[in-house]
PDB file of C-alpha atoms in Angstrom:
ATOM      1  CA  UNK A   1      23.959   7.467  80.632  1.00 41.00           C
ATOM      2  CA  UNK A   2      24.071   5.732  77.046  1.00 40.00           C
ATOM      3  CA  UNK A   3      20.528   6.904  76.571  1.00 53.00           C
ATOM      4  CA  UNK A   4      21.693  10.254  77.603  1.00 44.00           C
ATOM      5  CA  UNK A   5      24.368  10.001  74.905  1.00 38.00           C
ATOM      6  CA  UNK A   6      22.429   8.416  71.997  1.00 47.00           C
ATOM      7  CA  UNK A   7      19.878  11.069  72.486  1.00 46.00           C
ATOM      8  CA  UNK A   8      23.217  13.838  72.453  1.00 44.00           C
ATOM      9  CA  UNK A   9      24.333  12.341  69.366  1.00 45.00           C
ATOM     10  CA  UNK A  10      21.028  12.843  67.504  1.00 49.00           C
ATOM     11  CA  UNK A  11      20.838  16.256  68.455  1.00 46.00           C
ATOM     12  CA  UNK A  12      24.072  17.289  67.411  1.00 43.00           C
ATOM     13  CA  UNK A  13      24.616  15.190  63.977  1.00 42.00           C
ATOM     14  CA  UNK A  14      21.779  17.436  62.072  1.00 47.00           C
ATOM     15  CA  UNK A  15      23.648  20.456  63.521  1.00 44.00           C
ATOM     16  CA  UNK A  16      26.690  19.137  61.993  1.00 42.00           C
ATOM     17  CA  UNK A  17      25.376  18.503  58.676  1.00 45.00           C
ATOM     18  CA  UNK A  18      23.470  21.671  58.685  1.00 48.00           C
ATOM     19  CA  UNK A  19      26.833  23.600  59.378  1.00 41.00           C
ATOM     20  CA  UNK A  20      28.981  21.678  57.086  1.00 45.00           C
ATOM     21  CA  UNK A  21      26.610  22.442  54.281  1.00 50.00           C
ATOM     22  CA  UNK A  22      26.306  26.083  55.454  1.00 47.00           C
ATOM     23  CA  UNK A  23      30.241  25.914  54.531  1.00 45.00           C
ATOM     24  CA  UNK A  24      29.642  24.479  51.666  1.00 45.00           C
ATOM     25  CA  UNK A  25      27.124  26.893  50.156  1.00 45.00           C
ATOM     26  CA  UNK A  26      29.299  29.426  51.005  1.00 46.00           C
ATOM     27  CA  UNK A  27      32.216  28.308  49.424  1.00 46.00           C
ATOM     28  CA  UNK A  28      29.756  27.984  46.484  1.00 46.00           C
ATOM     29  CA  UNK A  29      28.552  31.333  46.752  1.00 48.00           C
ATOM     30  CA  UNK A  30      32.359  32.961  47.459  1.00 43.00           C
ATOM     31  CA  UNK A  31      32.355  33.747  43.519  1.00 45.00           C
ATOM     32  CA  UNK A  32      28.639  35.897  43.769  1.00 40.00           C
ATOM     33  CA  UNK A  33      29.279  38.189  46.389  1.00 44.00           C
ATOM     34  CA  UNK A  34      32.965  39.091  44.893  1.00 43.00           C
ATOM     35  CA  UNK A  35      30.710  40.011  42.044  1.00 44.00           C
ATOM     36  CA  UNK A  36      28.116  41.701  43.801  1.00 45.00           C
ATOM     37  CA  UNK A  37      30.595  43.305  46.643  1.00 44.00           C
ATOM     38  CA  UNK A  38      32.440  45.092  43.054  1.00 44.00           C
ATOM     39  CA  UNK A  39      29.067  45.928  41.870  1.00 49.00           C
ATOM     40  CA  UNK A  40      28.646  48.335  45.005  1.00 52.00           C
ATOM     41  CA  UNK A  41      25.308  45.583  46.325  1.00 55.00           C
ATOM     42  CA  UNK A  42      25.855  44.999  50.151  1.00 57.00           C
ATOM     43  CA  UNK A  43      23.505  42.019  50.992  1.00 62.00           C
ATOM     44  CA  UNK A  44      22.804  42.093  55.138  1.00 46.00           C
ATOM     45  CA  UNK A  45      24.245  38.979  57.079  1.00 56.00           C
ATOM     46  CA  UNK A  46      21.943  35.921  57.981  1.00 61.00           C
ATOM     47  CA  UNK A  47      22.387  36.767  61.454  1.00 75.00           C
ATOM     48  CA  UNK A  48      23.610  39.956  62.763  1.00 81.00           C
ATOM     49  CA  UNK A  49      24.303  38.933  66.181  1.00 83.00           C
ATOM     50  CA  UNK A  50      23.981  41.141  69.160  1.00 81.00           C
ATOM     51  CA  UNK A  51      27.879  42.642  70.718  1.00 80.00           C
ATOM     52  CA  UNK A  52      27.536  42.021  74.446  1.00 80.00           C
ATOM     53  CA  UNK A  53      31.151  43.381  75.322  1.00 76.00           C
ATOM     54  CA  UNK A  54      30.624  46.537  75.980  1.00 79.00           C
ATOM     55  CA  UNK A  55      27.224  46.299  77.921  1.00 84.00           C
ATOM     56  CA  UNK A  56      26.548  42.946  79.338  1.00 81.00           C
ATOM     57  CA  UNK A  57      22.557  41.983  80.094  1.00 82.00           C
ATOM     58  CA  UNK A  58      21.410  41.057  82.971  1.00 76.00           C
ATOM     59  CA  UNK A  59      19.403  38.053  81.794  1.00 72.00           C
ATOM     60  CA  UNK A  60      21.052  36.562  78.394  1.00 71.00           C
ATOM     61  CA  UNK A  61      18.829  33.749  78.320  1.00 71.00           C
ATOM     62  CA  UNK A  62      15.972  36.540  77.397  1.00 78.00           C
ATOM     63  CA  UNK A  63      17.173  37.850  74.166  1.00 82.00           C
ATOM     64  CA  UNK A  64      15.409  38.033  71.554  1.00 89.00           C
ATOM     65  CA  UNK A  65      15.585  37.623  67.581  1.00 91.00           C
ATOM     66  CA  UNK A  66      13.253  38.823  65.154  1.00 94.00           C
ATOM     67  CA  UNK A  67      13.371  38.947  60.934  1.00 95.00           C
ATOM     68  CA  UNK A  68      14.971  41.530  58.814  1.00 95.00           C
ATOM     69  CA  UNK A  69      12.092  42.143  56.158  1.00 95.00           C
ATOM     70  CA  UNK A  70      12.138  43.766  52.933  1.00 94.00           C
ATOM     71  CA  UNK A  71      10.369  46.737  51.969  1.00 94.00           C
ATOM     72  CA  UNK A  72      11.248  46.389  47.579  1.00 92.00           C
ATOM     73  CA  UNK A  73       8.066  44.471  47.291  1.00 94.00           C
ATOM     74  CA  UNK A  74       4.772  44.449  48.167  1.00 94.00           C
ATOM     75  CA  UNK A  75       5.250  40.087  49.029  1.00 94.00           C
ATOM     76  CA  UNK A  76       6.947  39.939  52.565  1.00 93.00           C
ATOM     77  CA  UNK A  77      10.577  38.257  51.944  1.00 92.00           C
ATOM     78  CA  UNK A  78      12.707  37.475  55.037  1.00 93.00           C
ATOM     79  CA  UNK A  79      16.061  38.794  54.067  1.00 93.00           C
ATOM     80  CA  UNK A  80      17.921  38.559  57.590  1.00 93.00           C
ATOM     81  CA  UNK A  81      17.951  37.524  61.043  1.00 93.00           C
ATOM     82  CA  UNK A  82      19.218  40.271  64.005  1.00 93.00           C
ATOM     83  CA  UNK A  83      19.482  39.485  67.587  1.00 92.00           C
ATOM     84  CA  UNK A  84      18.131  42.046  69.908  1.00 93.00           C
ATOM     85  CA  UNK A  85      19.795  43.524  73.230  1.00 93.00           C
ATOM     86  CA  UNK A  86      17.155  42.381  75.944  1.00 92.00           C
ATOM     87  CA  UNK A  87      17.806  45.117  78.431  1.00 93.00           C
ATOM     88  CA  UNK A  88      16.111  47.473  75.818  1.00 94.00           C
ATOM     89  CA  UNK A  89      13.387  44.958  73.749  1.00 95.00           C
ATOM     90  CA  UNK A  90      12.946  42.244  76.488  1.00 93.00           C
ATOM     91  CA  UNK A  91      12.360  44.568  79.740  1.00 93.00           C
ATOM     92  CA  UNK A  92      10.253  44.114  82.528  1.00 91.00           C
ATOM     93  CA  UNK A  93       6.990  46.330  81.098  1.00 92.00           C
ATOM     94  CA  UNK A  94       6.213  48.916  83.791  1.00 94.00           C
ATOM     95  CA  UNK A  95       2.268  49.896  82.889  1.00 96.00           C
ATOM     96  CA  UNK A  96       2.982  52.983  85.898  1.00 96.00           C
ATOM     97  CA  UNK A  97       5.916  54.792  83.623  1.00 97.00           C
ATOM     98  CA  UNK A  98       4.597  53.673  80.491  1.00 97.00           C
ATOM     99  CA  UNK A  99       1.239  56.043  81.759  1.00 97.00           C
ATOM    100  CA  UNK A 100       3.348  58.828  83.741  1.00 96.00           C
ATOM    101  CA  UNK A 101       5.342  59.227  80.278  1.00 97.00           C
ATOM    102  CA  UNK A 102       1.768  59.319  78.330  1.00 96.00           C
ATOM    103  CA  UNK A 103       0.530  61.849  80.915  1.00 95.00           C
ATOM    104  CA  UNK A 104       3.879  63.979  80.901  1.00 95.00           C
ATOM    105  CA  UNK A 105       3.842  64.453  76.774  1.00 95.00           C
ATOM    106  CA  UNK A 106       0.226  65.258  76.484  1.00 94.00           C
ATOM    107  CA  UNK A 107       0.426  67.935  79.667  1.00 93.00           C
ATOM    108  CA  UNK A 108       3.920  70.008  79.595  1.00 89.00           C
ATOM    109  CA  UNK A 109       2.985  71.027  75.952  1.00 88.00           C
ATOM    110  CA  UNK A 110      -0.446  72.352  77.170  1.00 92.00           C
ATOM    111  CA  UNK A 111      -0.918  75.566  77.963  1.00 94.00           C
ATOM    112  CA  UNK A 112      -4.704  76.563  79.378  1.00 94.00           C
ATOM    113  CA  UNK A 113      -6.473  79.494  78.203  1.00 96.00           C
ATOM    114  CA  UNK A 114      -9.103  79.830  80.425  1.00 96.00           C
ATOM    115  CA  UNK A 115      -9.628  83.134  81.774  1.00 96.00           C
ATOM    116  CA  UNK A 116     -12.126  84.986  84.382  1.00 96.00           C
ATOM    117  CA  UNK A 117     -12.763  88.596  84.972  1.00 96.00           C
ATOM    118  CA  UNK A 118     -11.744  90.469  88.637  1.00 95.00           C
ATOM    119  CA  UNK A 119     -14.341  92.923  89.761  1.00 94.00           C
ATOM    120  CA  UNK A 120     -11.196  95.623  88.260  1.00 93.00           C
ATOM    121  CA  UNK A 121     -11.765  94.260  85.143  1.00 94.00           C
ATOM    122  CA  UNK A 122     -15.504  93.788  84.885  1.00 95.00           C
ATOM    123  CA  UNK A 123     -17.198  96.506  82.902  1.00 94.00           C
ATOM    124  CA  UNK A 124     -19.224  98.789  85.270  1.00 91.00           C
ATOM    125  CA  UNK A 125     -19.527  99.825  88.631  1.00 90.00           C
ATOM    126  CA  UNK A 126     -17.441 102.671  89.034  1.00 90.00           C
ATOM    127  CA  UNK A 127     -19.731 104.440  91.575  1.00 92.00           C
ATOM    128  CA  UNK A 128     -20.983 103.291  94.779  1.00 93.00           C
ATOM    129  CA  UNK A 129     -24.221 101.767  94.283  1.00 94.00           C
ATOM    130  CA  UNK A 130     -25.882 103.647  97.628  1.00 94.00           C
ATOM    131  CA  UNK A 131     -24.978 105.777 100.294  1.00 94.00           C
ATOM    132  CA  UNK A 132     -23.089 103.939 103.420  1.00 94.00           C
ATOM    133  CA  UNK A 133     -25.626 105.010 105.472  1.00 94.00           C
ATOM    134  CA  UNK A 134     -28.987 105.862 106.360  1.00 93.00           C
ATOM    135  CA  UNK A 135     -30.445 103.638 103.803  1.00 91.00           C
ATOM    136  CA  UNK A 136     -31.048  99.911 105.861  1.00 93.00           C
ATOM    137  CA  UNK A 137     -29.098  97.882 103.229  1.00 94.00           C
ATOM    138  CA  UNK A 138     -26.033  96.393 103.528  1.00 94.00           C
ATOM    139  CA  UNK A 139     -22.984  98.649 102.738  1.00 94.00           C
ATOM    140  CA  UNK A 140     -21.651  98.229  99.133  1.00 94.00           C
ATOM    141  CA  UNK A 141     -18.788  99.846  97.166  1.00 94.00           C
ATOM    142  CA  UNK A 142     -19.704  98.823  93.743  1.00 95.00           C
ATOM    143  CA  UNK A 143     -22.094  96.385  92.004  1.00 94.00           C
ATOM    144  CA  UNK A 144     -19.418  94.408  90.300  1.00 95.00           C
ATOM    145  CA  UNK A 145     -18.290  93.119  93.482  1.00 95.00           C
ATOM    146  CA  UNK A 146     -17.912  89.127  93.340  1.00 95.00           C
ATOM    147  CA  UNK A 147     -21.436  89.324  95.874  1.00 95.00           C
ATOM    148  CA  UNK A 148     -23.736  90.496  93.147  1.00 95.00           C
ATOM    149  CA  UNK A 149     -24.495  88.762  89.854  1.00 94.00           C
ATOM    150  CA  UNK A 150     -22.728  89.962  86.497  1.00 93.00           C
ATOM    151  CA  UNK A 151     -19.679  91.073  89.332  1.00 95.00           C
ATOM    152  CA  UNK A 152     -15.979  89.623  89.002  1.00 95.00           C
ATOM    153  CA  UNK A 153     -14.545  85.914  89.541  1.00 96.00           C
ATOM    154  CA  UNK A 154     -12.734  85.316  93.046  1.00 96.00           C
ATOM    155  CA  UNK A 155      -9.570  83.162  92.435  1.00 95.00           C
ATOM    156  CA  UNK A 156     -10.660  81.860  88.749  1.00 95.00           C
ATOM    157  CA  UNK A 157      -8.959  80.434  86.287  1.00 95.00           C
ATOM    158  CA  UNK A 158      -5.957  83.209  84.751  1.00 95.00           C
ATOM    159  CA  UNK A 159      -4.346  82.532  81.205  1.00 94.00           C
ATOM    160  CA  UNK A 160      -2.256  81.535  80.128  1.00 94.00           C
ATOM    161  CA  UNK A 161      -1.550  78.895  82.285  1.00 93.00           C
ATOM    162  CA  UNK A 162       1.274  76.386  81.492  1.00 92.00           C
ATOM    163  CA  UNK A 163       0.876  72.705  82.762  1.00 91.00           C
ATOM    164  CA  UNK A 164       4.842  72.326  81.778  1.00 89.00           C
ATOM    165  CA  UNK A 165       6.950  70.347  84.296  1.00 87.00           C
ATOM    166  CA  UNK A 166      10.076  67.906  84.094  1.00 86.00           C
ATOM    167  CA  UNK A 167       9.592  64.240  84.062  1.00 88.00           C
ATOM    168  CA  UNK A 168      12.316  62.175  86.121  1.00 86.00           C
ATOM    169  CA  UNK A 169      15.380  61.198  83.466  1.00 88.00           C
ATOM    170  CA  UNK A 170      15.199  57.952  84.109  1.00 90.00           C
ATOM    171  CA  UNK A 171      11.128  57.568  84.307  1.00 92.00           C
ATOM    172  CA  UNK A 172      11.639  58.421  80.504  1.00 94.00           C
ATOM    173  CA  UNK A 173      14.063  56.455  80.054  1.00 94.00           C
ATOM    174  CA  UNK A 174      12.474  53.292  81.206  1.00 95.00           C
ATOM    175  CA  UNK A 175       9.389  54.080  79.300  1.00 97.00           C
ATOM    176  CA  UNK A 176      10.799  53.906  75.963  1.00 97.00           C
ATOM    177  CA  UNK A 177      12.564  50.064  76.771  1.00 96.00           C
ATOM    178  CA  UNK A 178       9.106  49.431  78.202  1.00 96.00           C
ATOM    179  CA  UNK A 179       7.208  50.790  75.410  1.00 97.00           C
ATOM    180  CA  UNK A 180       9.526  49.100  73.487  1.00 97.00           C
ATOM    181  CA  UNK A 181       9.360  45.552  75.249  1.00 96.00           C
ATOM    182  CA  UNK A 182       5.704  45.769  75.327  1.00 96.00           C
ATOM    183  CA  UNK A 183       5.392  46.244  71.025  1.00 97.00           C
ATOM    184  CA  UNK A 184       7.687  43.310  70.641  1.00 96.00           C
ATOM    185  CA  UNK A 185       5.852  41.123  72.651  1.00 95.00           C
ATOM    186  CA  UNK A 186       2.602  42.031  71.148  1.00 95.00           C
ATOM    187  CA  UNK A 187       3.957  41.201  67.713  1.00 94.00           C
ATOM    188  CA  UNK A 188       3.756  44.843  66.755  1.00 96.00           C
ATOM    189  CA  UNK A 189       7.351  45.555  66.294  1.00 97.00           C
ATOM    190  CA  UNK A 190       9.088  44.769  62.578  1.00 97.00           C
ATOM    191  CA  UNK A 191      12.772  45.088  61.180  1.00 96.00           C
ATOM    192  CA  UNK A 192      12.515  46.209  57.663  1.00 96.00           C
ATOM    193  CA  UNK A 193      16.239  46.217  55.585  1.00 92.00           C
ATOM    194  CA  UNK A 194      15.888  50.152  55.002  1.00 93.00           C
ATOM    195  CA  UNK A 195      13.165  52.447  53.678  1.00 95.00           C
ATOM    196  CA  UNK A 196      14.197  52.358  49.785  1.00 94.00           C
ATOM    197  CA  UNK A 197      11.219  52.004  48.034  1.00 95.00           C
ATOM    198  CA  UNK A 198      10.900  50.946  44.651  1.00 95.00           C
ATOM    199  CA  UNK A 199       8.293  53.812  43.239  1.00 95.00           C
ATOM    200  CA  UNK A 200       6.737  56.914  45.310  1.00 93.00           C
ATOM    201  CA  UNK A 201       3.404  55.485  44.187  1.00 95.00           C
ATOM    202  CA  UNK A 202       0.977  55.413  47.648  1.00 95.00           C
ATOM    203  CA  UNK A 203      -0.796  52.452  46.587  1.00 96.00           C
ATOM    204  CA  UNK A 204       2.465  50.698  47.336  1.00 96.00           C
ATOM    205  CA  UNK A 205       2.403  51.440  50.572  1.00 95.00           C
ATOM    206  CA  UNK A 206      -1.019  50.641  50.840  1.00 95.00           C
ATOM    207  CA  UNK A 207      -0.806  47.416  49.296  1.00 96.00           C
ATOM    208  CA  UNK A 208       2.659  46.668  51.441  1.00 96.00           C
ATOM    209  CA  UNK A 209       0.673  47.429  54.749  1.00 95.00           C
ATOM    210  CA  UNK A 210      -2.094  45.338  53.921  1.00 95.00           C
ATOM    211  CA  UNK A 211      -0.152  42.411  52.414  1.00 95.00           C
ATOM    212  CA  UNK A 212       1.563  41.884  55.836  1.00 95.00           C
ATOM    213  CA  UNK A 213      -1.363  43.156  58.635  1.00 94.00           C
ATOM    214  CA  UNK A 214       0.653  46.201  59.234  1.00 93.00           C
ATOM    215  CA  UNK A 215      -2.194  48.671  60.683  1.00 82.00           C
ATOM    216  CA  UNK A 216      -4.379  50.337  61.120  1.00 91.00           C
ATOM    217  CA  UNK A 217      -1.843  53.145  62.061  1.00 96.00           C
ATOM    218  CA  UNK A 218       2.005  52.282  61.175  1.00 97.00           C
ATOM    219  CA  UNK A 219       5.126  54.368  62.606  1.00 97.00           C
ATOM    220  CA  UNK A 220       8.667  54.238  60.338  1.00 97.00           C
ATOM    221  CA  UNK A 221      11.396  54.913  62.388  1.00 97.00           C
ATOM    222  CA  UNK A 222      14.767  55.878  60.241  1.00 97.00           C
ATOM    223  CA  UNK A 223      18.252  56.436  61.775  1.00 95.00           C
ATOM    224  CA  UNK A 224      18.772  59.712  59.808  1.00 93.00           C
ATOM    225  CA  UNK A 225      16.574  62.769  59.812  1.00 93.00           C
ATOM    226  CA  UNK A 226      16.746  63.086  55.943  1.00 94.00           C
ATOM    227  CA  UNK A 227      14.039  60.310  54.248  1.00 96.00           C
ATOM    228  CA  UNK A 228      14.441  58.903  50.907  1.00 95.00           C
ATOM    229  CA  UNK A 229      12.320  60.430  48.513  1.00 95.00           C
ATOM    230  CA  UNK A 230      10.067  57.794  47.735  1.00 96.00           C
ATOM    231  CA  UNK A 231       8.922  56.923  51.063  1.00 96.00           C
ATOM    232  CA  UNK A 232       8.063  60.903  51.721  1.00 96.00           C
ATOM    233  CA  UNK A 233       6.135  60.953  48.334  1.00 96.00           C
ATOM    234  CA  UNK A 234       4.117  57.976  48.876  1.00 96.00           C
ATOM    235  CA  UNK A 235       3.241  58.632  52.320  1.00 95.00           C
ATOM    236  CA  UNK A 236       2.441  62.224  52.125  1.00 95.00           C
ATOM    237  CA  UNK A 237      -1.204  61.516  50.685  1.00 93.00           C
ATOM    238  CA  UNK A 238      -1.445  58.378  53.531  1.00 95.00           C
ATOM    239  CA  UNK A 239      -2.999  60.278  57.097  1.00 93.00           C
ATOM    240  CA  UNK A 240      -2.320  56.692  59.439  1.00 95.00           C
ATOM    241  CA  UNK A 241       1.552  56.336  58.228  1.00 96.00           C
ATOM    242  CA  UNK A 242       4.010  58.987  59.447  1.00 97.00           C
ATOM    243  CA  UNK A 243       7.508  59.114  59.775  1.00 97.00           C
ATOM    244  CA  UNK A 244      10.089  59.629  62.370  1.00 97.00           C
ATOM    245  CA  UNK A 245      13.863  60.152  63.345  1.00 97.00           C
ATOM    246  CA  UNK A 246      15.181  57.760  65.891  1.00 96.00           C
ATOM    247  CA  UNK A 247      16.576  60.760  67.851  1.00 95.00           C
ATOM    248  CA  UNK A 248      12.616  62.092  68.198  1.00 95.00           C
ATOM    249  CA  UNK A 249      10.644  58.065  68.820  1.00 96.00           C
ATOM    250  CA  UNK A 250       8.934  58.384  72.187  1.00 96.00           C
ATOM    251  CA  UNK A 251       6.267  57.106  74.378  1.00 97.00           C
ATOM    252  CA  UNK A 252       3.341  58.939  72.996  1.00 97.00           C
ATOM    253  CA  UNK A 253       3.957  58.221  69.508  1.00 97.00           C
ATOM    254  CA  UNK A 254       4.628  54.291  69.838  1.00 97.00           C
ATOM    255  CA  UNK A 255       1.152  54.318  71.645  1.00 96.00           C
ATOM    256  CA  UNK A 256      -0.656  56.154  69.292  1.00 96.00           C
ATOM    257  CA  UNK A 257       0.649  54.002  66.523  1.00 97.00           C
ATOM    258  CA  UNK A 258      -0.408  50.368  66.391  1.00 96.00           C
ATOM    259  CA  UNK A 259       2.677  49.170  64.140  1.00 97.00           C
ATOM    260  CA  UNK A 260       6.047  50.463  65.192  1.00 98.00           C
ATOM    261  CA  UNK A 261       8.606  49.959  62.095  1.00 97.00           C
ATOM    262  CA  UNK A 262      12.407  49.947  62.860  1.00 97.00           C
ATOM    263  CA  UNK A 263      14.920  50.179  60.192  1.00 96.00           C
ATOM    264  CA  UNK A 264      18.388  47.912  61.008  1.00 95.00           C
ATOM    265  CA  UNK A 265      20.316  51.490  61.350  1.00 95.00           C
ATOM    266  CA  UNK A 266      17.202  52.555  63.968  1.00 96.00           C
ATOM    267  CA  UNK A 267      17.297  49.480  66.004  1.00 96.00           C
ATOM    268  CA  UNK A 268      21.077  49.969  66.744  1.00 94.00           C
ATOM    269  CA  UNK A 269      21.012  53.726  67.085  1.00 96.00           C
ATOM    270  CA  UNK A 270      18.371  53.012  69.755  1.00 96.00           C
ATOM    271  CA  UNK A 271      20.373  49.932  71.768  1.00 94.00           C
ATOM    272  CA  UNK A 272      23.188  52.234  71.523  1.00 94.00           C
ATOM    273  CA  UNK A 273      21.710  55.273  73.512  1.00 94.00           C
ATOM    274  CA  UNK A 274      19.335  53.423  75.809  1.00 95.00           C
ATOM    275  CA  UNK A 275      22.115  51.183  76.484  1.00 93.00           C
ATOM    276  CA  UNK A 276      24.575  53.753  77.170  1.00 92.00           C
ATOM    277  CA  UNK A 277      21.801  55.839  79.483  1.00 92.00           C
ATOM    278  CA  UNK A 278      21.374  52.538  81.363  1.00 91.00           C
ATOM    279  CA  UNK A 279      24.934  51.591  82.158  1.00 89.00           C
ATOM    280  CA  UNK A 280      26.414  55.119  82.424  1.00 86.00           C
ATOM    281  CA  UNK A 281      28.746  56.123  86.420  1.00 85.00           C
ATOM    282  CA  UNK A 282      26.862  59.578  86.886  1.00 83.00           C
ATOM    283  CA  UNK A 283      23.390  58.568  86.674  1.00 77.00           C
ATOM    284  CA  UNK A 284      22.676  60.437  90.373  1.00 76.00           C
ATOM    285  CA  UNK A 285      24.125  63.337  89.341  1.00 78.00           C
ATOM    286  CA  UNK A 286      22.472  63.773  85.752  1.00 72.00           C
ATOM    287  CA  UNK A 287      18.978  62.608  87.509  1.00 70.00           C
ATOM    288  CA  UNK A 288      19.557  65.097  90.131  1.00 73.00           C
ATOM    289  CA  UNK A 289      18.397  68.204  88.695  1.00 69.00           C
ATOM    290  CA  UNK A 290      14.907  66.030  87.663  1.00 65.00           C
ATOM    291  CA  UNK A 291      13.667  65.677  91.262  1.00 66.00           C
ATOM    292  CA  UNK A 292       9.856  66.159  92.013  1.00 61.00           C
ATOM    293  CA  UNK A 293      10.336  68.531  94.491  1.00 59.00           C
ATOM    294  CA  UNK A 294      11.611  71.347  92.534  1.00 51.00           C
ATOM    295  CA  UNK A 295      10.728  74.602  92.682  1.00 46.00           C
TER     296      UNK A 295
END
């Protein structure tokens, strides 16, 4: 027991002093940010700690944290800390949705133009090729008849044909925490601060990418639809960076991407929706009209 203890105490007196001088710089610092909060500069919180009030997790011991980056420099500079909800960055990766969202998105969009002839539409063989009878061949009412060569398609192919059809709610649901769990824990998910850049010059970006192994395809995801202008100039000329609401991230596009880049406003615009999709009383009903055996 006093081994127990002795080892307590050393354990908890760093803590301690690191708090107390925590305090201490802050005190120290309590004249700076007046001056910076009346010079309009915000500076993000060490921590921004995740709110489990309204939705609770179902495994708090699997959260996760990752760094708030900066995107004003090329040099990587670790500007925050944020604590992410675990139901949506820490789920249990599902390889069977994460590949029935993949093939949803590249088939409902696809619409087949492949297209045979019927023996009505073939060119030709408007008369009958030989009298019925009399003759010792077999009877024939045209030579474009899907029996003779050059003669119409039975039951081919008709466009257009659409390969559309609705994915469960909930299927797509789960693949975007999946999708989402699975770039975290392949240490292909940053937090940048926002997407201000400092020129719209596209060797910036290039350099920034490079600087911090971000590649060789990298995905910016922005709360709002509206980019800053910067970031559109510099990454118009780029072909392996695009850019993306949060309302429009999905499957397909995290996949295709090997670096998925959240802003701070992204990450909680995301937590919020998921979290609310996740946890909401009518999930039957609003799954209901997704069955697979509609008509």
């Amino acid at each position: 027991m006093l081994s127990f203890l002795n080892k307590t105490r050393q354990f908890l007196l760093p803590i301690a002093r690191n708090i107390s001088n925590t305090h201490a710089a802050c005190q120290s610092d309590a004249s700076v940010k007046a001056t910076s909060s009346e010079a309009g500069v915000t500076k993000p919180d060490l921590i921004l700690p995740q709110n489990y009030a309204q939705f609770s997790p179902v495994n708090r011991n699997s959260a996760r944290q990752v760094w708030i980056e900066n995107v004003d420099a090329v040099k990587e500079r670790k500007v925050g800390m944020m604590e992410l909800h675990p139901d949506v960055f820490a789920a249990q990766p599902r390889v069977d949705i994460i590949q029935e969202n993949i093939e949803w998105q590249r088939k409902y969009r696809y619409v087949s133009m492949a297209h045979t002839k019927t023996r009505a539409e073939v060119r030709g063989g408007g008369r009958k090729p030989w009298p019925q009878k009399g003759m010792g061949r077999a009877r024939h009412g045209s030579i474009r008849s899907p029996l003779f060569k050059g003669g119409g398609i039975v039951h081919g192919p008709r466009s257009p044909t659409s390969h559309f059809y609705m994915l469960p709610f909930y299927t797509r649901v789960l693949g975007l925490t999946s999708t989402l769990s699975v770039k975290l824990a392949q240490d292909d998910l940053h937090i940048i601060e926002n997407v201000e850049l400092p020129t719209r010059d596209a060797q910036f970006i290039r350099d920034l990418i490079a600087e911090r192994n971000w590649g060789p395809s990298v995905l910016i995801i922005d709360k709002q639809e509206m980019f800053p202008e910067n970031i559109c100039y510099a990454t118009d000329s780029i072909g392996y960076v695009n850019l993306m609401p949060s309302f429009g991230l999905n499957v397909y596009s995290m996949l295709k991407h090997d670096t998925l880049v959240l802003t701070v406003e992204a990450v909680k615009h995301l937590e919020q929706r998921l979290l609310y999709q996740l946890h909401r009383n009518d999930a039957a009903s609003k799954s209901l009209k997704f069955k697979l055996d509609q008509v």
